[in-house]
Coordinates of C-alpha atoms and ligand atoms in Angstrom, one line a residue:
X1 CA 85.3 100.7 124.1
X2 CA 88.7 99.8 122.4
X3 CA 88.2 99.0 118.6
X4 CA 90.0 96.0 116.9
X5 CA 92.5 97.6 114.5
X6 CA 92.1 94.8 112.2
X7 CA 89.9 95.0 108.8
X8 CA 88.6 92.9 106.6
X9 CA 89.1 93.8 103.4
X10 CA 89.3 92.2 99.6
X11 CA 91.9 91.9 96.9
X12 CA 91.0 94.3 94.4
X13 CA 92.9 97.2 92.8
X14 CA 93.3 99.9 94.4
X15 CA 90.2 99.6 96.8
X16 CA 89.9 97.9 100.0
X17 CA 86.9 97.6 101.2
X18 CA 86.7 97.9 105.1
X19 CA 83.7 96.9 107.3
X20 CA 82.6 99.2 110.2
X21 CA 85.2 98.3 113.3
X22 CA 81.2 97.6 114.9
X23 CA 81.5 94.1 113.1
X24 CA 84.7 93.5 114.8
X25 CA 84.0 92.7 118.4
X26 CA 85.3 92.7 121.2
X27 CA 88.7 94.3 120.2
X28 CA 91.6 91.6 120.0
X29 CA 89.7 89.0 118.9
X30 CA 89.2 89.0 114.9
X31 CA 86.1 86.7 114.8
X32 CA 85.2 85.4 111.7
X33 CA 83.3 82.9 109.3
X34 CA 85.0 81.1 106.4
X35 CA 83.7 78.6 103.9
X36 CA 85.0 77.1 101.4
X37 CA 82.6 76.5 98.5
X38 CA 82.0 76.4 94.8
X39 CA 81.4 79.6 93.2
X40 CA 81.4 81.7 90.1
X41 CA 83.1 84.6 88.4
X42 CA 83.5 86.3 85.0
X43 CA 86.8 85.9 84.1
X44 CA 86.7 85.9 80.4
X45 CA 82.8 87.1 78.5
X46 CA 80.8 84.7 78.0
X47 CA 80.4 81.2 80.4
X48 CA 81.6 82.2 83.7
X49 CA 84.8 80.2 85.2
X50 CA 83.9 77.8 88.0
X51 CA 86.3 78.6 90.8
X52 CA 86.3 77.2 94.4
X53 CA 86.9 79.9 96.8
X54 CA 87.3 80.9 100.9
X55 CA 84.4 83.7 101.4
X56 CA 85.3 85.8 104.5
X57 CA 82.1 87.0 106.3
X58 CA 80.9 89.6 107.3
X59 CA 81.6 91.4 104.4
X60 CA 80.3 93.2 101.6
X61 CA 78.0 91.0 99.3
X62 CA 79.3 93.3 96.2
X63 CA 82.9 92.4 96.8
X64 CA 82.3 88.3 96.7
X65 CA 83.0 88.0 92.9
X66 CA 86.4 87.7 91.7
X67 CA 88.7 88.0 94.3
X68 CA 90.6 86.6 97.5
X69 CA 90.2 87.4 100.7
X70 CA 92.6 89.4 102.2
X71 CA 92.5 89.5 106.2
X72 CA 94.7 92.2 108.4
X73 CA 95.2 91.5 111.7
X74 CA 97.8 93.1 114.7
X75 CA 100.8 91.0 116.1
X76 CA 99.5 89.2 119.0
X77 CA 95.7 89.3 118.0
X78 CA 93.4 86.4 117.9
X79 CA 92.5 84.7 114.9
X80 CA 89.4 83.2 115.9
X81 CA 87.9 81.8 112.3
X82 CA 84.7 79.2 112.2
X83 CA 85.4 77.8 108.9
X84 CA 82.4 75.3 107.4
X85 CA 83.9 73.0 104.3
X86 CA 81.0 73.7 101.8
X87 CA 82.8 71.5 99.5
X88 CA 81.9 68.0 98.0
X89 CA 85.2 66.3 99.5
X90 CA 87.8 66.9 102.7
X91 CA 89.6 69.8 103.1
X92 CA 92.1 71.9 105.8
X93 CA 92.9 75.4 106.2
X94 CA 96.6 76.1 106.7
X95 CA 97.9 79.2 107.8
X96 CA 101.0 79.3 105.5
X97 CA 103.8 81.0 107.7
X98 CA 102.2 81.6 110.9
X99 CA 103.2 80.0 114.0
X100 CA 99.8 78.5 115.6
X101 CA 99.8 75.1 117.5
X102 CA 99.6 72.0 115.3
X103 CA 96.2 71.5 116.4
X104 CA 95.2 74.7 114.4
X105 CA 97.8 74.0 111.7
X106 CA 95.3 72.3 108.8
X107 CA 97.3 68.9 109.3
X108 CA 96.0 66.5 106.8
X109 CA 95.1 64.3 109.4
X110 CA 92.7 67.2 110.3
X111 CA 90.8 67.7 107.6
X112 CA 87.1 68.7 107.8
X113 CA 84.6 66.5 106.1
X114 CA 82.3 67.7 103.6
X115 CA 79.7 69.8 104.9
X116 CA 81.4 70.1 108.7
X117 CA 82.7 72.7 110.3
X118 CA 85.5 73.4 112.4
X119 CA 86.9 76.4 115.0
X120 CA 90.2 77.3 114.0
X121 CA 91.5 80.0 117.2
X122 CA 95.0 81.2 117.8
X123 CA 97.3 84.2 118.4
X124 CA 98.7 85.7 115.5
X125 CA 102.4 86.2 116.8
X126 CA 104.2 86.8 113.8
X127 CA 106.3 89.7 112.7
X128 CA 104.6 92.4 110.3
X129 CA 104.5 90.3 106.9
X130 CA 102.7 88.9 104.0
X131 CA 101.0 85.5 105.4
X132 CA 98.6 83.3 103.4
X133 CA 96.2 80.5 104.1
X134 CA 95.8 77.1 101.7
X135 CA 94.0 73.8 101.7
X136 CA 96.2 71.0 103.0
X137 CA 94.0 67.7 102.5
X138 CA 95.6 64.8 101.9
X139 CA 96.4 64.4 98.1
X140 CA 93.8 66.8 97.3
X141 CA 95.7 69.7 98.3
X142 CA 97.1 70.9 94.7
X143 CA 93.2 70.4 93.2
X144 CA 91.9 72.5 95.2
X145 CA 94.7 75.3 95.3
X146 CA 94.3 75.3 91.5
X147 CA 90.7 75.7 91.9
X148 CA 91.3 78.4 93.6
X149 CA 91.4 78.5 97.2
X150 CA 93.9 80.9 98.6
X151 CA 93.6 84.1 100.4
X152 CA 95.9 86.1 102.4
X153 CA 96.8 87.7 106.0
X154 CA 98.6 90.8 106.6
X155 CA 100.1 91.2 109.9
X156 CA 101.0 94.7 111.5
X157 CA 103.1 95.1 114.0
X158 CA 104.2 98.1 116.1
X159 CA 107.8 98.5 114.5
X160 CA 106.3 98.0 110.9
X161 CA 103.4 100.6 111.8
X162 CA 106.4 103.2 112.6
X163 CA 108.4 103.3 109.3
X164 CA 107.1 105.7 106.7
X165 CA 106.4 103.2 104.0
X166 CA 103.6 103.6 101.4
X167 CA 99.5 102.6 103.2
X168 CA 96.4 102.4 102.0
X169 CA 95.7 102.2 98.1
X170 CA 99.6 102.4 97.1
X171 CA 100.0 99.4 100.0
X172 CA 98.7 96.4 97.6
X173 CA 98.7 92.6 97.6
X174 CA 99.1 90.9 94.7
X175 CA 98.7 86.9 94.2
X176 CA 100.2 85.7 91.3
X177 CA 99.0 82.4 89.8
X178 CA 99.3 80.1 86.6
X179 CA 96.1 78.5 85.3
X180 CA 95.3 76.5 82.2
X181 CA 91.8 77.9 81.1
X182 CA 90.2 75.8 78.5
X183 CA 87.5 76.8 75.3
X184 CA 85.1 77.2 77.8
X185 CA 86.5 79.2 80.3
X186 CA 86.9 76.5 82.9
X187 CA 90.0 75.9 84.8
X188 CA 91.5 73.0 83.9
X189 CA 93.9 71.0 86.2
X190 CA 96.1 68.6 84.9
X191 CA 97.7 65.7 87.3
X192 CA 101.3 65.3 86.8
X193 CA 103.1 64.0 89.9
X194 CA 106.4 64.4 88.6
X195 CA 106.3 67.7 86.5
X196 CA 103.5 69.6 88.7
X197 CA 101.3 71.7 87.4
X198 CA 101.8 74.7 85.1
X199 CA 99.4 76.7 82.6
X200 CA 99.8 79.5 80.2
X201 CA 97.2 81.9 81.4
X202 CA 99.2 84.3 84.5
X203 CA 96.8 85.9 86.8
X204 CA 97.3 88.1 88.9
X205 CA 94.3 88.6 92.1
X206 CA 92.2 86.0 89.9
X207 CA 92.3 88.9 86.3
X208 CA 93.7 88.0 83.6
X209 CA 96.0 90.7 81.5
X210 CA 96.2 92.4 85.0
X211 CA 96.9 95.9 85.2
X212 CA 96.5 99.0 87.7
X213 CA 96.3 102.3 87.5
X214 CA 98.9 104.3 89.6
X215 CA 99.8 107.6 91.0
X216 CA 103.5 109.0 90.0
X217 CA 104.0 107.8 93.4
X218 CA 105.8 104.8 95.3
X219 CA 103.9 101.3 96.3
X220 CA 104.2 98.5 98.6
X221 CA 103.9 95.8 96.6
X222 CA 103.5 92.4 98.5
X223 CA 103.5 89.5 96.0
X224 CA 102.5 85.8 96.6
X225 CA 103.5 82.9 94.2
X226 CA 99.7 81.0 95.1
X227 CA 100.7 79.0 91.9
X228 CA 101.1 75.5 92.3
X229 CA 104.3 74.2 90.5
X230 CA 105.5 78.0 88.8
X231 CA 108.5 79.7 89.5
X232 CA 109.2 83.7 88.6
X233 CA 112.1 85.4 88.3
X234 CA 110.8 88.9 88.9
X235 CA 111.8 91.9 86.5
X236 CA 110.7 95.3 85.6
X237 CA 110.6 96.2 81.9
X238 CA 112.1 99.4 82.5
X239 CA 115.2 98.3 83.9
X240 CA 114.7 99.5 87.3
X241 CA 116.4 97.4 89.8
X242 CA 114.0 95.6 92.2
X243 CA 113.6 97.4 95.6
X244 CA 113.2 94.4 98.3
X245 CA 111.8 96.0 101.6
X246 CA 110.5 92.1 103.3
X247 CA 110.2 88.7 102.3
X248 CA 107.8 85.6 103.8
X249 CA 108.0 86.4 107.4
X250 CA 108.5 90.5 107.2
X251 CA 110.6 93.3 106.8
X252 CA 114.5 92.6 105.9
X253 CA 117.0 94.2 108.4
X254 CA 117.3 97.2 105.7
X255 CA 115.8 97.0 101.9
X256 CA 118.2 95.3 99.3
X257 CA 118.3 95.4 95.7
X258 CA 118.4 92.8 92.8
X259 CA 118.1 93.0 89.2
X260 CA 115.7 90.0 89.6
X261 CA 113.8 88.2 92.3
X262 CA 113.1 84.7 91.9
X263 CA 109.4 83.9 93.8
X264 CA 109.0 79.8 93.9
X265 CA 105.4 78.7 95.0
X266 CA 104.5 79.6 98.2
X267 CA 106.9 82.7 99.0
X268 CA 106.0 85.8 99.2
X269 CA 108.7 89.3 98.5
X270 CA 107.4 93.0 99.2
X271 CA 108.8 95.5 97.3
X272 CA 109.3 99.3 97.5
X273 CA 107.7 100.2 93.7
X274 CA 108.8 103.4 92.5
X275 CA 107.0 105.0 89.9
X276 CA 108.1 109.0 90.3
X277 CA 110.0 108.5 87.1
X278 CA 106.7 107.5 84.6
X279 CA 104.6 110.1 83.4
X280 CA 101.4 110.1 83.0
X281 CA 100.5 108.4 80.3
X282 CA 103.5 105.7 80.7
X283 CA 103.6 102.2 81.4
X284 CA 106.1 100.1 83.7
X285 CA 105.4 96.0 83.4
X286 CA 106.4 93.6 86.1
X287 CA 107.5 90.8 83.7
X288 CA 108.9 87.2 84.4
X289 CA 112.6 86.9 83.1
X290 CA 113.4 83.4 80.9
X291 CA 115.5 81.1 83.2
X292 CA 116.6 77.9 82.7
X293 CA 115.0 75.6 85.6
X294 CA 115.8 71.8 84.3
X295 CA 113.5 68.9 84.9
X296 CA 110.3 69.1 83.2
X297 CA 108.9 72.1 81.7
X298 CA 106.5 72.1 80.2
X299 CA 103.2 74.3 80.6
X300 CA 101.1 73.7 77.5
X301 CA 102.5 76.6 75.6
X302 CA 104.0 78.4 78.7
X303 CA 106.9 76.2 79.6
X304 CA 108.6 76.5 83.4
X305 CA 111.1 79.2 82.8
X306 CA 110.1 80.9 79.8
X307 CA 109.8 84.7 79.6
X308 CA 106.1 86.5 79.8
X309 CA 104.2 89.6 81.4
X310 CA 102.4 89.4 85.0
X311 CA 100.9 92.7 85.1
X312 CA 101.3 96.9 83.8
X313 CA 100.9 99.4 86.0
X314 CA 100.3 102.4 84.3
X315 CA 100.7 106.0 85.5
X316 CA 97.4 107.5 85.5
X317 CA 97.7 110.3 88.1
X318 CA 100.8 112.8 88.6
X319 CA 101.3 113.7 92.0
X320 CA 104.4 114.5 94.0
X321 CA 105.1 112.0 96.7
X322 CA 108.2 113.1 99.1
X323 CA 108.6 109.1 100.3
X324 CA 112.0 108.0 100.9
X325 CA 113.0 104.6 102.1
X326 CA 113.6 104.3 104.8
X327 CA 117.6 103.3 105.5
X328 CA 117.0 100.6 108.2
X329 CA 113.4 98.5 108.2
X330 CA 113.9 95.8 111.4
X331 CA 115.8 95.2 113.9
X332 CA 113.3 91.4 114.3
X333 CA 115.0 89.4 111.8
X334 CA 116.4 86.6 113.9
X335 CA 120.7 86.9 113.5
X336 CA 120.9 82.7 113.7
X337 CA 124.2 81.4 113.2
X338 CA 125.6 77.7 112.3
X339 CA 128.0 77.6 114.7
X340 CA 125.1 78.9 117.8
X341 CA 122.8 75.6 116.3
X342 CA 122.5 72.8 119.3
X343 CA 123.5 70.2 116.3
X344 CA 126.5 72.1 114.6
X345 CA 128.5 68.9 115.3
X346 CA 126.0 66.4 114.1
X347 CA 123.1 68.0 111.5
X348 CA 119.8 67.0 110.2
X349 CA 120.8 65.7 107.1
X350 CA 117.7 65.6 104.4
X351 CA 118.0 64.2 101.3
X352 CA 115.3 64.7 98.4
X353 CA 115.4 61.9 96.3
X354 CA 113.3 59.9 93.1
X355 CA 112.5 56.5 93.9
X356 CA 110.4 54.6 91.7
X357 CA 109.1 57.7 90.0
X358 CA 107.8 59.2 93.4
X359 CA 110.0 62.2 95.1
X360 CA 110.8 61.6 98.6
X361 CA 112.6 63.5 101.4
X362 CA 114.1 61.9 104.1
X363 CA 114.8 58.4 102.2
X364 CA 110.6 58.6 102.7
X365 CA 107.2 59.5 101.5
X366 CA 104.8 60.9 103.9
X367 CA 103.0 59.0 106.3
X368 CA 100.1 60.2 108.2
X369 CA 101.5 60.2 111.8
X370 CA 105.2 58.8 110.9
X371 CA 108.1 61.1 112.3
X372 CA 111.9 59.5 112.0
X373 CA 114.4 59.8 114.3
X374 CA 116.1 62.8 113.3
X375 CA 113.2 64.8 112.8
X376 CA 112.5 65.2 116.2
X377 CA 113.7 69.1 117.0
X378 CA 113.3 70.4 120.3
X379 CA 111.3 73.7 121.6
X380 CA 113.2 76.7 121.9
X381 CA 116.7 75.2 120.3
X382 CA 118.6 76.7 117.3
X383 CA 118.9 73.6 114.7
X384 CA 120.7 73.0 111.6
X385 CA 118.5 71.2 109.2
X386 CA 120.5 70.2 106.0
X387 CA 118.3 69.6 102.8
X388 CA 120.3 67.7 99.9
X389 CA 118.9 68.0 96.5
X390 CA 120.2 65.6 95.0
X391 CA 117.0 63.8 93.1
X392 CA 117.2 62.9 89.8
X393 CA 115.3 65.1 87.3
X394 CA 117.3 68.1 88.1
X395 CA 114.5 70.0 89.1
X396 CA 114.5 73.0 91.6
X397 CA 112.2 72.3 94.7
X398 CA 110.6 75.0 96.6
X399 CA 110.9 73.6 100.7
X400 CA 108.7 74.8 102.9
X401 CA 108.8 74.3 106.6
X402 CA 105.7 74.7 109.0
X403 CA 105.9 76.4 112.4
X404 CA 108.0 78.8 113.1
X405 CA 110.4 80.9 110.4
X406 CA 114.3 79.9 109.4
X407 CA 117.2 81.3 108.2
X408 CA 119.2 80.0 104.9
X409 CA 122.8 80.4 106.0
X410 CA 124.5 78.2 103.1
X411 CA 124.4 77.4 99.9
X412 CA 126.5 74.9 98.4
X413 CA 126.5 73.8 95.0
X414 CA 127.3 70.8 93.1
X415 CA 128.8 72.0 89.9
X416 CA 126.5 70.0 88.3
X417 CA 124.2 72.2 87.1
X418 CA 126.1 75.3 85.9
X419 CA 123.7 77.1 83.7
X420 CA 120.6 76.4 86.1
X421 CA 122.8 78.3 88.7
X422 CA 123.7 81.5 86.8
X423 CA 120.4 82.0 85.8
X424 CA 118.5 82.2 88.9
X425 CA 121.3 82.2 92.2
X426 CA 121.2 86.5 92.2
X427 CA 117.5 86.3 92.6
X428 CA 117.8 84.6 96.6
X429 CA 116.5 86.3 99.4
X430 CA 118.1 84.9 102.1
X431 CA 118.8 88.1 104.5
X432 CA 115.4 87.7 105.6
X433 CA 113.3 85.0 108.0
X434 CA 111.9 82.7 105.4
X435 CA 109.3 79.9 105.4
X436 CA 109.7 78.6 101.7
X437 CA 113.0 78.6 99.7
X438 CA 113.9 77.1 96.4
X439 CA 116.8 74.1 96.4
X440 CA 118.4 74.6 93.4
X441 CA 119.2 71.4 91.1
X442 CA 122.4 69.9 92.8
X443 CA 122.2 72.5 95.6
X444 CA 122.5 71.5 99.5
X445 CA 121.4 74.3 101.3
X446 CA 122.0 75.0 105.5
X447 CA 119.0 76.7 107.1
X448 CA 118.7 77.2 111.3
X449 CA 115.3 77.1 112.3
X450 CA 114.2 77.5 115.8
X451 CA 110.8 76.6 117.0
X452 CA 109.6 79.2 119.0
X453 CA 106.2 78.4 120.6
X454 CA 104.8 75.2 120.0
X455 CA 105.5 71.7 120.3
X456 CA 103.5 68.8 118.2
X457 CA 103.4 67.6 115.0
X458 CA 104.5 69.9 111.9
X459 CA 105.1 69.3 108.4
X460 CA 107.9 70.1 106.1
X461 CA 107.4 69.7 102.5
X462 CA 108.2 70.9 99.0
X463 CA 105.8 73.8 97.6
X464 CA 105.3 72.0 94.6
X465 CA 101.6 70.8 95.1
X466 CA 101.9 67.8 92.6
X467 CA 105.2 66.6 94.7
X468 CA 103.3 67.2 98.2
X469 CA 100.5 65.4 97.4
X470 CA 102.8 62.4 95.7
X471 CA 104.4 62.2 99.2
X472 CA 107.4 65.1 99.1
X473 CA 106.3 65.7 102.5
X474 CA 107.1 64.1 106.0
X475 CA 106.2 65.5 109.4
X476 CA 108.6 66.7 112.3
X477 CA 108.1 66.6 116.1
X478 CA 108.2 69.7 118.1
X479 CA 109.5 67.7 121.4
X480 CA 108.4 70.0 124.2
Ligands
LIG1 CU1 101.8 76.5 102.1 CU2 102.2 73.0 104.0 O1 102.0 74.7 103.0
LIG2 CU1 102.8 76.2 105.6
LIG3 CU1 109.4 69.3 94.6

């Protein structure tokens, strides 16, 4: 009989614990059960911290503690999850940059009442990438994230399977999140609908101080921003330029490089980690670089923009590893174009603006079933959608689109906002297909997105959980 390919496996360091491809029946079809629930886990000695948290079964009972789910899956298998919602109040699963029909897409409207269950069952036909899946209730959504609910999907595709890139234990994922973790060692969330939410302990796969030991070797690094209001503008301490090999929704055409790499919530950036120059012994930190973001900052000691440590990885292990990258990575990245858009001569214009105190896009906040006029895009068409921010409070907004993947083609600033600019406007990925993107303060950015297999209703929002939940969100039509 044909095996599935896929595993289940958990965030850890350096281990991945796979089940027996027995478990995994019949091939194609990844079945498996997912609850959401309250749990525990020894973050700090003493009381343990109270997290809420997605446990994948079947799985090993001695990998539950501490850590996210991570599921792999093969372009064009089925996801075929029954997920029970063993929490005290409504919630969703969203699969954060795949393309599954908006029945399966953890719409609000959808959410699954304490105690039920739903069957969430779909293709997985993205490119080779680093996906993620969320809560999505309505207003509850940036709770529950901070509680802890996240976990992640790798997709694997035959092009991506092909390159000689680092696997196994030097192929890692690493979820980087912001919590504020009081006296006794309780996640604390703090409600600020303007600001968002940002604390001053950074951890990195739920472990705090996080660090790994590594071969003198190189590593595919895929890391998520699961935080729910914190930016990163990622930085080794060594110097080393930053090797980009993919971004949200896979590989980039070829790998790029940046001296920094700015990761707003809800993007994701894999990078080509080299460590054949440390010795055993040494030490390279990925570290996030001071910036200057504007709006409000501050993070109860760790303010929005200032400079810390996410994690050391330190050389434990010399070995010799011949890897080179390779020159070319995909030929899948979608070549969109302005000009080939079915709207070039009349865009969708979106504004973000601050009425009242309460962000809105589209001149709007969200309403459960509402869709506007012009956010009604049609199956299968290349279309412009222009977002504006122009809001007062000057703060970048991380927009994220549901359905299918874009392409930022423009960026056009105001001039406003000079030093928020220079300090962050080298750290943009946009060669690659992207589902999240950060507006910049006084920025109006061009993106053509093309939905590619579903019609319905899909959301578009910014990634900053506080300003979701507040109403930065509307829905658009897929019109068949
Ligand atoms: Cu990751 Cu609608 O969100
Ligand atoms: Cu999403
Ligand atoms: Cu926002």
């Amino acid at each position: 009989m044909k095996r599935a390919i896929a595993t289940i496996g958990w965030l850890t360091f350096g281990v991945q614990a796979s089940l027996g491809a027995d478990d995994l029946a019949p091939a194609n079809i990844i079945k498996l059960n997912l609850t959401a629930k309250v749990d525990t886990m020894p973050l700090y000695p003493g009381q343990e911290t109270t997290v809420w948290r997605y446990v994948v079964s079947p799985l090993p009972p001695s990998a539950q503690k501490s850590h996210f789910p991570v599921i792999y899956v093969k372009k064009g298998q089925i996801l075929d999850v029954t997920f029970k919602n063993g929490l005290s109040e409504p919630t969703s699963v969203h699969w954060h940059g795949l393309d599954v029909p908006a029945s399966m897409d953890g719409h609000p409207a959808d959410a699954i009442k304490p105690g039920g269950t739903f069957r969430y069952r779909f293709v997985v036909p993205n490119r080779a990438g680093t996906y993620w899946f969320h809560p999505h209730p309505d207003q509850l959504t940036a709770e529950q994230a901070a509680a802890g609910l996240a976990g992640a999907i790798i997709v694997s595709d035959n092009e991506e399977q092909a390159l000689t890139l680092p696997r196994a234990k030097r192929d890692q994922t690493l979820v980087i999140q912001d919590r504020y973790i009081n006296g006794s060692n309780q996640f604390q969330y703090v409600s600020n609908p303007q600001g968002g939410f940002l604390g001053p302990h950074i951890l990195v796969n739920d472990m705090r101080n996080a660090a790994m030991n590594v071969d003198t070797a190189v590593y595919r690094l895929r890391l998520l921003n699961g935080s729910n209001t914190r930016i990163y503008k990622l930085a080794w301490s060594n110097g080393m330029p930053v090797t980009v090999i993919g971004v949200d929704q896979g590989l980039l055409a070829a790998p790029v490089t940046r001296n920094y790499v700015m990761l707003s919530p809800g993007e994701r950036v894999e990078v080509w980690a080299d460590f054949r120059s440390l010795t055993v012994g040494g030490q390279v930190k990925l570290r996030s670089l001071a910036f200057t973001p504007g709006g409000p900052v501050s993070g109860f000691g760790l303010n929005q923009g200032a400079a810390f440590d996410i994690m050391a990885f330190n050389a434990t292990t010399a070995v010799t590893d011949p890897i080179t990258l390779p020159a070319t990575l995909s030929t899948g990245v979608p070549n969109y174009t302005l000009a080939g858009a079915t709207n070039y001569a009349n865009p969708r214009v979106i504004p973000f603006s601050l009425v009242n105190g309460t962000f809105q896009m589209n001149g709007a906040t969200f309403g459960m079933d509402e869709v506007a006029e012009n956010e009604k895009p049609k199956l299968g068409e290349e279309q412009i959608w222009v977002f504006q921010n122009n809001a007062s409070l000057q703060m970048p907004h991380p927009l994220h689109l549901h359905g299918s993947g874009f392409r930022v083609l423009e960026r056009i600033q105001s001039g406003a906002f000079p030093t928020q600019v220079a300090s962050m406007q080298d750290g943009f990925l946009d060669e690659g297909l992207k589902d999240t993107t950060l507006v910049m303060p006084g920025e109006t950015i061009k993106l053509v997105h093309k939905p590619l297999f579903y019609s319905g209703l899909f959301l578009y929002h910014c990634h900053n959980l506080a300003h979701e939940d507040s109403g930065m969100m509307r829905n658009y039509r897929v019109l068949p």
